Amino acid sequence: MTSEHKVLRPRVLLVDDEPEWGDALGEQLGRRGFEVHVVRDAAAALARLESHEFDAMVTDLRLEHGDGVSLMVQAQELVPQLPTIVMTAYAAIDTAVEAIRRGAFHYLTKPFGVDELVLFLRRALDDRRLRRETGELRRRLNDAAPQGLVGRSTAMRAVFEVIARIADTDVPVLLTGETGTGKTTIAAALHARSQRASAPFVAVNCAAIPEQLLESELFGHTRGAFTGATQASPGLFAEADHGTLFLDEIGELQTALQAKLLHVIERGVIRPIGGTRERRVHTRILAATNLDLAAAVRAGEFREDLYYRLALVVLEIPPLRDRREDIPLLIEQNLESARRRYPTAAPRRIGEEVMAAFLAYRWPGNVRELAHLIERLVLLSRNETITPADLPRGFGSEDPNAGEGGSTGFGDAVLPLREIQRRYARWAVAQNGGVKAHAARALGVDIKTLTKLLSE
């Protein structure tokens, strides 16, 4: 492809087999700041895509030689993420909806006003630019961020640095942080970065299994060791031998099991319930809690010797409200995940108003809450661009920084969405030393939107 590209005049490929309509539409788009190349059929369009760079494609669904959906699929193979807008007659709306499912950005029913097409073209170009910027940012962070994790915030970069330093060791690690911050994901990343990556990663929630069953679950049992033990079980420590055992909610472990866990850490052996012989295991232990274990030790609720064994390295996972600049990356990660899980759902993008609302929200459920909300929006939103009308009732009505000293100046009142956006924009500029470009990047919006918010 040629390297020449006019930044100020976005290049659009227009495919329409009606010369009068296509030429007139191309001329109108040209008057509105676009460089338009008009072709009549799919073959000519593909040839032009191979020889020129384009920012977007507009195609009729029904072509004399070929069809718009097949053209769009082939075009995306040549130019990944090329935004495509399809034009259709009213009778072909079902086909247009199918085009959206296959990756089209939008469809317009003929006849339509050229200004409507211009509006969606500009939205498509903004969407592509944001995707490129997010992709570039991800590529720059790949060396620092373990697989499955995203983050550009100072808090998460510190987490990634600790992971890089301790992943290849065998020391126990205690992960702390609020519910939903991603402690299980961090534990899995530690395992994946270690020399144990080819061995099992086994996770168990200590709070989800009754005490009388948890001992058997962890250490195993022999056949007939208790009522219902019709066959022997090796237990999770043995299952994770030479790998990693992740004990989530370790603070809920009962005192008797705390003593047995300490024994395993110190001696590296387990004895199944009902067994007479010990078995050596080479299992690395990672633990997590949302409780203050040091306070539990002082209260006599958690063994001090076990605490200091587990807390050789403490890795604190920050809440989402303390890493707001990671929200655009997390949104894109979850959108991609939802697209893979629900391939028949229409592709979604987050509108700028919703992005601002997400950035202002306190996220009491942290990363888990964000992931669940994105999944809901992908499934239930009616349009490809998610707007404030798609958000759950009452979303964002709480003080977005309650308990944080009011650093953004939102106060305690319930504010209109636009006022939240304005205040958060001012706060973001202040946090970035007055540099609007940096603030816009942190907010995930373009600088024009930020300037408009500030001027209001």
PDB file of N, CA and C in Angstrom, residues 364-403:
ATOM      1  N   PRO A 364     -17.671   0.601  43.618  1.00  0.00           N
ATOM      2  CA  PRO A 364     -17.499  -0.129  44.881  1.00  0.00           C
ATOM      3  C   PRO A 364     -17.210  -1.613  44.674  1.00  0.00           C
ATOM      4  N   GLY A 365     -17.669  -2.180  43.538  1.00  0.00           N
ATOM      5  CA  GLY A 365     -17.386  -3.587  43.240  1.00  0.00           C
ATOM      6  C   GLY A 365     -16.126  -3.789  42.429  1.00  0.00           C
ATOM      7  N   ASN A 366     -15.410  -2.681  42.148  1.00  0.00           N
ATOM      8  CA  ASN A 366     -14.100  -2.722  41.492  1.00  0.00           C
ATOM      9  C   ASN A 366     -14.154  -3.347  40.099  1.00  0.00           C
ATOM     10  N   VAL A 367     -13.079  -4.040  39.712  1.00  0.00           N
ATOM     11  CA  VAL A 367     -12.956  -4.556  38.351  1.00  0.00           C
ATOM     12  C   VAL A 367     -14.066  -5.554  38.039  1.00  0.00           C
ATOM     13  N   ARG A 368     -14.466  -6.329  39.030  1.00  0.00           N
ATOM     14  CA  ARG A 368     -15.533  -7.311  38.809  1.00  0.00           C
ATOM     15  C   ARG A 368     -16.834  -6.613  38.455  1.00  0.00           C
ATOM     16  N   GLU A 369     -17.158  -5.525  39.129  1.00  0.00           N
ATOM     17  CA  GLU A 369     -18.380  -4.786  38.824  1.00  0.00           C
ATOM     18  C   GLU A 369     -18.339  -4.227  37.410  1.00  0.00           C
ATOM     19  N   LEU A 370     -17.196  -3.689  37.019  1.00  0.00           N
ATOM     20  CA  LEU A 370     -17.042  -3.155  35.666  1.00  0.00           C
ATOM     21  C   LEU A 370     -17.246  -4.258  34.630  1.00  0.00           C
ATOM     22  N   ALA A 371     -16.635  -5.418  34.861  1.00  0.00           N
ATOM     23  CA  ALA A 371     -16.763  -6.524  33.907  1.00  0.00           C
ATOM     24  C   ALA A 371     -18.214  -6.963  33.759  1.00  0.00           C
ATOM     25  N   HIS A 372     -18.937  -7.074  34.869  1.00  0.00           N
ATOM     26  CA  HIS A 372     -20.335  -7.497  34.805  1.00  0.00           C
ATOM     27  C   HIS A 372     -21.198  -6.455  34.088  1.00  0.00           C
ATOM     28  N   LEU A 373     -20.910  -5.164  34.328  1.00  0.00           N
ATOM     29  CA  LEU A 373     -21.696  -4.124  33.675  1.00  0.00           C
ATOM     30  C   LEU A 373     -21.460  -4.125  32.163  1.00  0.00           C
ATOM     31  N   ILE A 374     -20.207  -4.283  31.739  1.00  0.00           N
ATOM     32  CA  ILE A 374     -19.913  -4.320  30.305  1.00  0.00           C
ATOM     33  C   ILE A 374     -20.633  -5.493  29.652  1.00  0.00           C
ATOM     34  N   GLU A 375     -20.627  -6.643  30.302  1.00  0.00           N
ATOM     35  CA  GLU A 375     -21.305  -7.814  29.752  1.00  0.00           C
ATOM     36  C   GLU A 375     -22.802  -7.531  29.595  1.00  0.00           C
ATOM     37  N   ARG A 376     -23.394  -6.907  30.601  1.00  0.00           N
ATOM     38  CA  ARG A 376     -24.821  -6.574  30.534  1.00  0.00           C
ATOM     39  C   ARG A 376     -25.098  -5.607  29.380  1.00  0.00           C
ATOM     40  N   LEU A 377     -24.236  -4.591  29.221  1.00  0.00           N
ATOM     41  CA  LEU A 377     -24.460  -3.597  28.175  1.00  0.00           C
ATOM     42  C   LEU A 377     -24.322  -4.217  26.793  1.00  0.00           C
ATOM     43  N   VAL A 378     -23.376  -5.124  26.614  1.00  0.00           N
ATOM     44  CA  VAL A 378     -23.210  -5.794  25.328  1.00  0.00           C
ATOM     45  C   VAL A 378     -24.458  -6.592  24.975  1.00  0.00           C
ATOM     46  N   LEU A 379     -25.054  -7.232  25.971  1.00  0.00           N
ATOM     47  CA  LEU A 379     -26.207  -8.088  25.715  1.00  0.00           C
ATOM     48  C   LEU A 379     -27.507  -7.307  25.531  1.00  0.00           C
ATOM     49  N   LEU A 380     -27.664  -6.192  26.267  1.00  0.00           N
ATOM     50  CA  LEU A 380     -28.967  -5.538  26.326  1.00  0.00           C
ATOM     51  C   LEU A 380     -29.060  -4.217  25.569  1.00  0.00           C
ATOM     52  N   SER A 381     -27.949  -3.582  25.236  1.00  0.00           N
ATOM     53  CA  SER A 381     -28.029  -2.291  24.552  1.00  0.00           C
ATOM     54  C   SER A 381     -28.598  -2.474  23.138  1.00  0.00           C
ATOM     55  N   ARG A 382     -29.361  -1.496  22.702  1.00  0.00           N
ATOM     56  CA  ARG A 382     -30.028  -1.605  21.408  1.00  0.00           C
ATOM     57  C   ARG A 382     -29.191  -1.043  20.266  1.00  0.00           C
ATOM     58  N   ASN A 383     -28.257  -0.155  20.569  1.00  0.00           N
ATOM     59  CA  ASN A 383     -27.461   0.482  19.531  1.00  0.00           C
ATOM     60  C   ASN A 383     -25.995   0.132  19.713  1.00  0.00           C
ATOM     61  N   GLU A 384     -25.210   0.299  18.637  1.00  0.00           N
ATOM     62  CA  GLU A 384     -23.795  -0.052  18.746  1.00  0.00           C
ATOM     63  C   GLU A 384     -23.034   0.904  19.656  1.00  0.00           C
ATOM     64  N   THR A 385     -23.503   2.148  19.773  1.00  0.00           N
ATOM     65  CA  THR A 385     -22.886   3.093  20.698  1.00  0.00           C
ATOM     66  C   THR A 385     -23.692   3.121  21.989  1.00  0.00           C
ATOM     67  N   ILE A 386     -23.048   2.785  23.094  1.00  0.00           N
ATOM     68  CA  ILE A 386     -23.727   2.727  24.387  1.00  0.00           C
ATOM     69  C   ILE A 386     -23.839   4.145  24.949  1.00  0.00           C
ATOM     70  N   THR A 387     -25.056   4.548  25.285  1.00  0.00           N
ATOM     71  CA  THR A 387     -25.334   5.894  25.763  1.00  0.00           C
ATOM     72  C   THR A 387     -25.779   5.841  27.221  1.00  0.00           C
ATOM     73  N   PRO A 388     -25.883   7.006  27.894  1.00  0.00           N
ATOM     74  CA  PRO A 388     -26.357   7.005  29.284  1.00  0.00           C
ATOM     75  C   PRO A 388     -27.714   6.331  29.467  1.00  0.00           C
ATOM     76  N   ALA A 389     -28.565   6.330  28.426  1.00  0.00           N
ATOM     77  CA  ALA A 389     -29.874   5.688  28.534  1.00  0.00           C
ATOM     78  C   ALA A 389     -29.762   4.177  28.705  1.00  0.00           C
ATOM     79  N   ASP A 390     -28.619   3.596  28.316  1.00  0.00           N
ATOM     80  CA  ASP A 390     -28.425   2.154  28.435  1.00  0.00           C
ATOM     81  C   ASP A 390     -27.970   1.737  29.829  1.00  0.00           C
ATOM     82  N   LEU A 391     -27.520   2.695  30.641  1.00  0.00           N
ATOM     83  CA  LEU A 391     -26.984   2.353  31.962  1.00  0.00           C
ATOM     84  C   LEU A 391     -28.098   1.956  32.920  1.00  0.00           C
ATOM     85  N   PRO A 392     -27.794   1.103  33.893  1.00  0.00           N
ATOM     86  CA  PRO A 392     -28.815   0.704  34.868  1.00  0.00           C
ATOM     87  C   PRO A 392     -29.364   1.910  35.618  1.00  0.00           C
ATOM     88  N   ARG A 393     -30.607   1.824  36.029  1.00  0.00           N
ATOM     89  CA  ARG A 393     -31.234   2.913  36.770  1.00  0.00           C
ATOM     90  C   ARG A 393     -30.436   3.211  38.043  1.00  0.00           C
ATOM     91  N   GLY A 394     -30.143   4.482  38.252  1.00  0.00           N
ATOM     92  CA  GLY A 394     -29.428   4.895  39.452  1.00  0.00           C
ATOM     93  C   GLY A 394     -27.923   4.804  39.343  1.00  0.00           C
ATOM     94  N   PHE A 395     -27.399   4.363  38.187  1.00  0.00           N
ATOM     95  CA  PHE A 395     -25.946   4.251  38.066  1.00  0.00           C
ATOM     96  C   PHE A 395     -25.295   5.638  38.223  1.00  0.00           C
ATOM     97  N   GLY A 396     -24.259   5.704  39.047  1.00  0.00           N
ATOM     98  CA  GLY A 396     -23.509   6.945  39.219  1.00  0.00           C
ATOM     99  C   GLY A 396     -24.178   7.965  40.105  1.00  0.00           C
ATOM    100  N   SER A 397     -25.271   7.590  40.794  1.00  0.00           N
ATOM    101  CA  SER A 397     -25.971   8.579  41.604  1.00  0.00           C
ATOM    102  C   SER A 397     -25.281   8.842  42.928  1.00  0.00           C
ATOM    103  N   GLU A 398     -24.356   7.936  43.338  1.00  0.00           N
ATOM    104  CA  GLU A 398     -23.655   8.157  44.593  1.00  0.00           C
ATOM    105  C   GLU A 398     -22.485   9.101  44.384  1.00  0.00           C
ATOM    106  N   ASP A 399     -21.965   9.649  45.449  1.00  0.00           N
ATOM    107  CA  ASP A 399     -20.770  10.477  45.384  1.00  0.00           C
ATOM    108  C   ASP A 399     -19.636   9.633  44.838  1.00  0.00           C
ATOM    109  N   PRO A 400     -19.051   9.988  43.665  1.00  0.00           N
ATOM    110  CA  PRO A 400     -18.060   9.127  43.043  1.00  0.00           C
ATOM    111  C   PRO A 400     -16.771   9.016  43.820  1.00  0.00           C
ATOM    112  N   ASN A 401     -16.574   9.845  44.831  1.00  0.00           N
ATOM    113  CA  ASN A 401     -15.343   9.742  45.599  1.00  0.00           C
ATOM    114  C   ASN A 401     -15.619   9.739  47.095  1.00  0.00           C
ATOM    115  N   ALA A 402     -16.728   9.134  47.482  1.00  0.00           N
ATOM    116  CA  ALA A 402     -17.049   9.063  48.897  1.00  0.00           C
ATOM    117  C   ALA A 402     -15.943   8.343  49.634  1.00  0.00           C
ATOM    118  N   GLY A 403     -15.548   8.880  50.759  1.00  0.00           N
ATOM    119  CA  GLY A 403     -14.515   8.248  51.548  1.00  0.00           C
ATOM    120  C   GLY A 403     -13.119   8.554  51.083  1.00  0.00           C
TER     121      GLY A 403
END
